Coordinates of C-alpha atoms in Angstrom, one line a residue:
M823 CA 5.7 21.9 19.7
I824 CA 4.5 19.2 17.5
R825 CA 2.3 16.8 19.4
V826 CA 2.9 13.2 18.2
L827 CA 0.4 10.4 19.3
V828 CA 1.2 6.7 19.2
P829 CA -1.8 4.4 19.8
R830 CA -1.9 0.7 20.7
E831 CA -2.5 -1.4 17.6
R832 CA -5.9 -3.1 17.6
Q833 CA -5.8 -5.1 14.3
P834 CA -6.0 -8.8 15.1
G835 CA -2.7 -10.4 14.9
E836 CA -0.8 -7.1 14.8
T837 CA 1.9 -7.0 17.4
R838 CA 4.0 -4.2 16.2
V839 CA 4.2 -0.7 17.5
A840 CA 4.9 2.7 15.5
A841 CA 7.5 4.0 18.1
T842 CA 10.1 2.5 20.3
P843 CA 12.0 4.2 23.1
E844 CA 14.9 4.9 20.7
T845 CA 12.7 6.8 18.2
V846 CA 10.8 8.6 21.1
K847 CA 14.3 10.0 22.1
R848 CA 15.0 11.0 18.5
L849 CA 11.6 12.8 18.1
R850 CA 11.9 14.5 21.5
G851 CA 15.4 15.8 20.2
R852 CA 13.5 17.4 17.3
G853 CA 11.2 19.3 19.7
C854 CA 8.2 16.9 19.5
A855 CA 6.0 15.9 22.5
V856 CA 5.3 12.2 22.2
W857 CA 2.1 10.8 23.8
L858 CA 2.0 7.0 23.9
E859 CA -1.0 4.9 24.9
R860 CA -0.1 2.6 27.7
Q861 CA 1.0 -1.0 26.7
A862 CA 1.3 0.1 23.1
G863 CA 4.8 -1.6 22.9
L864 CA 4.1 -4.4 25.3
R865 CA 3.6 -7.1 22.6
S866 CA 6.8 -5.8 20.8
G867 CA 8.9 -6.2 24.0
Y868 CA 9.0 -2.5 25.0
A869 CA 7.8 -1.7 28.5
D870 CA 6.0 1.4 29.4
E871 CA 8.8 2.3 31.8
A872 CA 11.3 2.4 28.9
Y873 CA 9.1 4.7 27.0
A874 CA 8.6 7.1 30.0
E875 CA 12.5 7.1 30.6
A876 CA 12.8 8.2 26.9
G877 CA 10.6 11.1 27.4
A878 CA 7.1 9.8 26.3
E879 CA 4.0 10.9 28.1
L880 CA 1.8 7.9 28.8
F881 CA -2.0 7.9 28.7
Q882 CA -4.8 5.5 29.2
G883 CA -6.4 4.2 26.0
E884 CA -9.9 5.1 27.0
G885 CA -11.8 7.8 28.9
P886 CA -11.4 11.6 29.1
E887 CA -7.6 11.4 29.0
A888 CA -7.7 9.5 25.7
A889 CA -10.2 11.8 24.2
E890 CA -8.1 14.9 25.0
R891 CA -5.0 13.4 23.6
W892 CA -6.6 12.5 20.3
A893 CA -8.3 15.8 20.0
E894 CA -5.0 17.7 20.5
A895 CA -2.6 15.6 18.5
D896 CA -0.9 17.0 15.5
V897 CA 0.5 13.7 14.2
V898 CA -0.6 10.1 14.7
L899 CA 2.0 7.3 14.1
A900 CA 0.4 4.0 13.4
V901 CA 1.3 0.6 12.0
Q902 CA -2.3 0.1 10.5
T903 CA -5.1 2.5 10.2
P904 CA -6.9 3.1 13.6
G905 CA -10.5 1.8 13.3
A906 CA -10.0 0.2 9.9
P907 CA -12.4 -2.7 9.0
G908 CA -11.7 -5.7 11.0
T909 CA -10.1 -3.7 13.8
E910 CA -10.9 -4.1 17.4
A911 CA -13.3 -1.2 18.3
E912 CA -11.5 2.0 19.4
A913 CA -12.2 3.2 22.8
G914 CA -14.6 6.2 23.1
G915 CA -12.9 9.4 22.2
S916 CA -10.2 7.8 20.2
G917 CA -9.5 6.9 16.5
L918 CA -9.7 8.9 13.3
E919 CA -13.0 10.5 14.2
A920 CA -11.5 12.0 17.3
L921 CA -8.7 13.8 15.5
R922 CA -8.9 17.5 14.9
P923 CA -9.0 18.8 11.3
E924 CA -5.6 19.0 9.4
A925 CA -4.0 16.4 11.9
L926 CA -1.6 14.1 10.0
L927 CA -1.8 10.2 9.9
L928 CA 1.4 8.2 9.0
G929 CA 1.2 4.4 8.6
L930 CA 0.5 1.3 6.5
L931 CA -3.0 2.4 5.6
N932 CA -3.9 -0.3 3.0
P933 CA -5.1 2.3 0.5
H934 CA -6.0 -0.3 -2.1
G935 CA -8.0 -2.5 0.3
D936 CA -9.7 -0.2 2.8
H937 CA -12.5 1.3 0.6
S938 CA -13.7 3.6 3.4
L939 CA -10.4 5.2 4.0
I940 CA -10.7 8.2 1.7
E941 CA -14.2 9.1 2.9
R942 CA -13.1 9.0 6.5
L943 CA -10.1 11.2 5.8
E944 CA -12.3 13.7 3.9
R945 CA -15.0 13.7 6.6
Q946 CA -12.5 14.6 9.4
R947 CA -10.4 16.9 7.0
L948 CA -7.3 14.9 7.7
S949 CA -4.0 14.6 6.0
A950 CA -2.6 11.1 5.6
V951 CA 0.6 9.4 4.1
A952 CA 0.3 5.8 3.1
L953 CA 3.8 4.4 3.6
E954 CA 3.0 1.6 1.0
L955 CA 3.1 4.3 -1.7
L956 CA 6.3 6.0 -0.6
P957 CA 8.5 6.4 -3.9
R958 CA 11.6 4.4 -4.1
I959 CA 13.9 7.3 -4.6
S960 CA 17.3 8.0 -2.9
R961 CA 15.8 10.5 -0.4
A962 CA 13.3 7.9 0.8
Q963 CA 15.7 5.0 1.5
A964 CA 15.7 5.5 5.2
M965 CA 12.0 5.7 5.2
D966 CA 11.3 2.6 3.1
V967 CA 8.9 0.6 5.3
L968 CA 8.2 -2.0 2.7
S969 CA 11.8 -3.0 2.3
S970 CA 12.5 -3.0 6.0
Q971 CA 9.5 -5.3 6.7
A972 CA 10.0 -7.5 3.6
N973 CA 13.5 -8.2 5.0
I974 CA 11.9 -9.8 8.0
A975 CA 9.3 -11.6 6.0
G976 CA 11.9 -13.3 3.7
Y977 CA 14.0 -14.4 6.7
K978 CA 11.0 -15.8 8.6
A979 CA 9.6 -17.5 5.5
V980 CA 12.7 -19.8 5.4
L981 CA 12.5 -20.6 9.1
L982 CA 8.8 -21.6 8.7
A983 CA 9.7 -23.8 5.7
A984 CA 12.6 -25.5 7.6
A985 CA 10.4 -26.2 10.6
A986 CA 7.7 -27.7 8.3
L987 CA 10.1 -29.7 6.0
D988 CA 10.6 -33.4 6.4
R989 CA 14.4 -33.2 6.0
F990 CA 17.5 -31.1 6.9
F991 CA 18.4 -28.0 5.1
P992 CA 22.3 -28.5 5.1
M993 CA 24.3 -31.3 3.8
L994 CA 25.4 -33.6 6.7
M995 CA 28.1 -36.3 6.7
T996 CA 27.0 -39.0 9.2
A997 CA 28.2 -42.5 10.0
A998 CA 25.0 -43.6 8.3
G999 CA 26.0 -41.9 5.1
T1000 CA 25.7 -38.4 3.6
V1001 CA 22.5 -36.3 3.7
Q1002 CA 22.1 -34.1 0.7
P1003 CA 21.1 -30.4 1.1
A1004 CA 17.6 -29.3 0.6
R1005 CA 16.7 -27.7 -2.7
V1006 CA 14.9 -24.3 -2.5
V1007 CA 13.3 -22.3 -5.2
V1008 CA 12.6 -18.6 -4.5
L1009 CA 10.1 -16.8 -6.8
G1010 CA 10.9 -13.2 -6.9
A1011 CA 14.2 -11.4 -6.3
G1012 CA 13.0 -8.4 -4.4
V1013 CA 13.9 -7.4 -0.9
A1014 CA 11.9 -10.4 0.7
G1015 CA 13.2 -12.9 -2.0
L1016 CA 16.8 -11.9 -1.6
Q1017 CA 16.6 -12.2 2.1
A1018 CA 15.0 -15.6 1.7
V1019 CA 18.0 -16.6 -0.5
A1020 CA 20.4 -15.4 2.0
T1021 CA 18.9 -17.2 4.9
A1022 CA 18.4 -20.5 2.9
R1023 CA 22.0 -20.4 1.9
R1024 CA 23.2 -19.7 5.5
L1025 CA 21.2 -22.9 6.5
G1026 CA 23.1 -24.7 3.8
A1027 CA 20.5 -25.2 1.1
L1028 CA 21.0 -25.2 -2.6
V1029 CA 19.0 -22.2 -4.0
K1030 CA 17.5 -21.3 -7.3
V1031 CA 15.7 -17.9 -8.0
S1032 CA 13.2 -16.9 -10.6
D1033 CA 12.5 -13.2 -11.4
V1034 CA 11.0 -11.4 -14.4
R1035 CA 14.0 -9.0 -14.5
P1036 CA 17.2 -10.4 -16.2
A1037 CA 19.1 -7.7 -14.2
A1038 CA 18.3 -9.5 -11.0
R1039 CA 20.9 -12.2 -12.0
E1040 CA 23.8 -10.3 -10.4
Q1041 CA 22.2 -10.0 -7.0
V1042 CA 21.1 -13.5 -7.0
E1043 CA 24.4 -15.0 -7.8
S1044 CA 26.2 -12.7 -5.5
L1045 CA 24.3 -14.6 -2.7
G1046 CA 25.5 -18.0 -4.0
A1047 CA 22.2 -18.9 -5.8
R1048 CA 21.5 -20.0 -9.2
F1049 CA 19.4 -17.6 -11.4
I1050 CA 16.5 -19.0 -13.5
E1051 CA 16.3 -17.0 -16.8
P1052 CA 12.9 -15.3 -17.4
P1053 CA 11.0 -15.9 -20.6
R1054 CA 12.5 -14.1 -23.6
L1055 CA 9.4 -12.2 -24.7
E1056 CA 8.9 -8.7 -25.9
E1057 CA 6.2 -8.1 -23.2
A1058 CA 8.5 -8.7 -20.1
P1059 CA 6.9 -6.6 -17.4
G1060 CA 10.0 -5.1 -15.8
E1061 CA 9.4 -2.4 -13.1
V1062 CA 8.3 1.2 -12.7
G1063 CA 9.6 3.5 -9.8
G1064 CA 11.2 0.6 -8.1
Y1065 CA 8.1 -1.5 -8.1
A1066 CA 7.3 -4.6 -10.3
R1067 CA 4.8 -4.1 -13.1
E1068 CA 2.0 -6.6 -13.8
A1069 CA 2.9 -9.4 -16.2
G1070 CA 0.6 -10.3 -19.1
A1071 CA -1.1 -13.7 -19.5
V1072 CA 1.3 -14.9 -22.2
F1073 CA 4.4 -14.0 -20.2
L1074 CA 3.0 -15.7 -17.1
E1075 CA 2.2 -18.9 -18.9
A1076 CA 5.7 -19.0 -20.4
Q1077 CA 7.2 -18.4 -16.9
R1078 CA 5.1 -21.2 -15.5
Q1079 CA 6.5 -23.6 -18.2
L1080 CA 10.1 -22.6 -17.4
L1081 CA 9.5 -23.2 -13.7
A1082 CA 8.0 -26.7 -14.0
P1083 CA 11.1 -28.7 -14.1
H1084 CA 12.7 -26.6 -11.2
L1085 CA 9.5 -27.4 -9.0
A1086 CA 9.9 -31.0 -9.7
E1087 CA 13.3 -31.0 -8.1
A1088 CA 12.4 -28.7 -5.2
D1089 CA 11.9 -29.4 -1.5
V1090 CA 10.9 -25.8 -0.7
V1091 CA 9.3 -23.1 -2.7
I1092 CA 9.1 -19.5 -1.3
T1093 CA 6.9 -17.2 -3.4
T1094 CA 7.2 -13.4 -3.0
A1095 CA 5.9 -11.8 -6.3
Q1096 CA 3.6 -9.0 -5.7
V1097 CA 2.3 -6.0 -7.7
P1098 CA 1.2 -2.8 -5.7
G1099 CA -2.6 -2.5 -6.0
R1100 CA -3.1 -5.6 -8.1
P1101 CA -3.8 -9.3 -7.4
A1102 CA -0.6 -11.3 -7.0
P1103 CA 0.3 -13.2 -10.1
L1104 CA -0.5 -16.9 -10.0
L1105 CA 2.8 -18.6 -10.5
I1106 CA 2.0 -22.1 -9.2
T1107 CA -1.2 -23.5 -10.4
R1108 CA -3.0 -26.6 -8.8
E1109 CA -1.6 -28.7 -11.5
M1110 CA 1.9 -27.4 -11.0
L1111 CA 1.5 -28.4 -7.2
G1112 CA 1.4 -31.9 -8.4
L1113 CA 4.9 -31.6 -9.7
L1114 CA 6.3 -31.2 -6.1
R1115 CA 7.1 -34.4 -4.2
P1116 CA 5.1 -35.3 -1.1
G1117 CA 6.5 -33.6 2.0
A1118 CA 7.7 -30.5 0.0
V1119 CA 6.8 -27.0 1.5
V1120 CA 5.4 -23.9 -0.2
V1121 CA 5.5 -20.7 1.7
D1122 CA 3.4 -17.9 0.0
L1123 CA 4.3 -14.4 1.0
A1124 CA 1.8 -13.0 -1.4
V1125 CA -1.3 -14.5 0.1
G1126 CA -2.7 -11.2 1.2
Q1127 CA -3.0 -10.2 -2.5
G1128 CA -4.6 -13.5 -3.5
G1129 CA -1.4 -15.6 -3.5
N1130 CA 1.2 -16.8 -5.9
C1131 CA 0.3 -20.4 -5.2
A1132 CA -3.2 -22.0 -5.8
G1133 CA -4.9 -23.1 -2.7
S1134 CA -2.9 -20.9 -0.2
R1135 CA -4.9 -19.4 2.5
S1136 CA -4.0 -16.4 4.7
D1137 CA -2.4 -17.3 8.0
A1138 CA -3.1 -21.0 7.4
S1139 CA -1.2 -24.2 6.6
V1140 CA -3.0 -26.4 4.0
D1141 CA -2.1 -29.9 2.9
V1142 CA -2.5 -30.4 -0.9
D1143 CA -1.8 -34.1 -1.8
G1144 CA 1.1 -34.2 0.7
V1145 CA 2.5 -30.7 -0.1
T1146 CA 2.3 -28.2 2.7
V1147 CA 1.1 -24.8 1.5
I1148 CA 1.7 -22.1 4.1
G1149 CA -0.1 -18.7 3.6
A1150 CA 2.2 -16.3 5.4
G1151 CA 0.1 -13.0 5.7
N1152 CA 1.9 -10.9 8.2
L1153 CA 5.2 -12.4 9.0
P1154 CA 6.8 -9.1 10.4
A1155 CA 4.3 -9.3 13.2
S1156 CA 5.8 -12.6 14.2
L1157 CA 9.1 -10.9 15.0
P1158 CA 7.6 -7.8 16.5
Q1159 CA 10.6 -6.3 18.4
H1160 CA 12.9 -6.0 15.4
A1161 CA 10.1 -5.4 13.0
S1162 CA 9.0 -2.4 15.3
A1163 CA 12.4 -1.2 15.7
L1164 CA 12.9 -0.9 12.0
Y1165 CA 9.5 0.3 11.2
A1166 CA 9.8 3.1 13.9
R1167 CA 13.1 4.3 12.5
N1168 CA 11.5 4.6 9.0
L1169 CA 8.7 6.6 10.5
A1170 CA 11.0 8.8 12.4
A1171 CA 13.1 9.5 9.4
L1172 CA 10.0 10.5 7.4
L1173 CA 8.6 12.7 10.2
E1174 CA 12.0 14.4 10.6
A1175 CA 11.9 15.3 6.9
L1176 CA 8.5 17.0 7.3
I1177 CA 9.7 19.1 10.3
Q1178 CA 11.2 22.3 9.2
E1179 CA 12.2 25.1 11.7
G1180 CA 10.2 23.4 14.4
E1181 CA 7.0 23.3 12.3
L1182 CA 5.2 20.4 10.4
R1183 CA 5.2 21.3 6.6
L1184 CA 3.5 19.2 4.0
D1185 CA 4.4 20.2 0.4
P1186 CA 2.1 18.2 -1.9
E1187 CA 4.5 19.0 -4.8
D1188 CA 7.5 17.4 -3.1
P1189 CA 8.5 14.2 -5.0
L1190 CA 8.8 12.4 -1.7
L1191 CA 5.2 13.1 -0.7
D1192 CA 3.4 13.4 -4.0
P1193 CA 2.6 9.7 -4.6
C1194 CA 2.0 8.8 -1.0
L1195 CA 0.0 11.8 0.4
L1196 CA -3.5 10.4 0.1
S1197 CA -5.2 13.5 1.4
H1198 CA -4.1 17.0 2.4
A1199 CA -6.3 18.7 5.0
G1200 CA -9.2 16.5 3.9
V1201 CA -8.8 17.1 0.1
C1202 CA -8.2 13.7 -1.6
R1203 CA -5.1 13.7 -3.8
R1204 CA -5.4 10.1 -5.1
E1205 CA -8.7 9.8 -6.9
D1206 CA -7.6 6.5 -8.4
L1207 CA -7.9 5.1 -4.9
R1208 CA -11.5 6.1 -4.5
P1209 CA -13.5 3.0 -5.4
A1210 CA -16.9 4.8 -5.7
R1211 CA -15.4 7.1 -8.4
A1212 CA -12.7 5.1 -10.0
G1213 CA -14.1 1.7 -10.1
Q1214 CA -11.4 0.6 -7.7
E1215 CA -8.8 1.0 -10.4
V1216 CA -5.3 1.8 -9.2
A1217 CA -2.2 3.4 -10.6
A1218 CA 0.2 1.3 -12.6

C-alpha cells in the first residue's frame, strides 16, 4: 500500500491544502493510505471530520506521531516545499529531513527561487516533482497546476481592480445620465489573461488585450475583447513547449510604444506576462505610468518575478501619482477552497499516472516526468537549476 502524507502548509499567507476530501476518496480508491495533518484543510474550508469520513487518517503535526508518519511516508503532497526559506519552522520530526530515502515529494517547489532545494533533496536521497515544470502536453492537461491556479488569479485580479477603481465597470443608464463602461487593458493572453478578459467582460467593461503571439487574436476576440497587434519584428519571442519565451530588448521597447496610446485611455490595466525561470518583462515603465489617469488601477500578477509594472511591490498596494498599483503575489490563496479543490485534483491525476499495478513507479525517461522530475532517489536531474554549479542559469 502506498502511504501518502499531506502536511499543513506553513508558508506565510498560504491558505491552500494539497488534498481535499474528494481527492482523499479518489486516492483511497487506488489503494493508497492517506495520512493528513490535523487542521491542514481548515483555512481552505475543509474540516478534519470531512477528511476522516473520506478515509484519511489524521495525525498531530508534532511529537512522536508526526515523526513516525513522516519517516514512513512514500509520497508527500504539498502546495509549497516543506521547510523552504521563509516557512514557519517545521515541528520536530517533520519536514523533508524526516523523510526516508527515495520518498517522493510533489508540489510547487519553486525550483528557480529556492537555491537550497537541490541540496536538500540530494542529502535526503529524495525524489521530487516540481509542478511548475510539468510539460504542457495532452497527457498532462488534467495535471496542469499552473493553468488551474492562473484561472483563479485572472478572475480575482479583476475583482481587486473593480474594488479599487473609482468608477463602475458596466455602462449604466440613470436619470442623471449615462455612465460609460470602464476600459480595461490586459497584458498577456495566457490562462490568467484570458480569465481576466472573461471576468471583466462579464462585469460590463470594454477590454483590449496585448500579447506577443499574433495567434492569440482568435481567443481574445472570441471573448468579446479587442486584440492589440504585437510589433512586427523578426525577433518576436513566441513560445516553447506551451510557455512564453523571453522577449529581446528591441521587441520590448517596440511593444511599449504600441501600448502607450492604449494606456492613456485605460481605467484598469492587468499585467500577466511571465517567463518561467526569468525575470518578468517590464511592460509599464515609470514614465508610462504617467500616461494613466489619476484614479486608474494596475494589478500586477507578475510581481513575484519582479513585476511587469515599475514600482509594484509584492502583496502591497502603492499609490504612484494617483495611480493605484497592486502587486498581487499569490491570488489563488485568496480563494483557497476552489484553489485547493482544483490543485488537489491536479495532484491526484498526476499521482494516479505514477501508480501502476498498485506500486509507485517513476520513469525518468517518460516525457511526462522528464522535465519536472528534479531528483530521482537523490540524484539531481536538473543541473541547470543548481545555482552553485550553473550560475543560477535556467532552461529556456
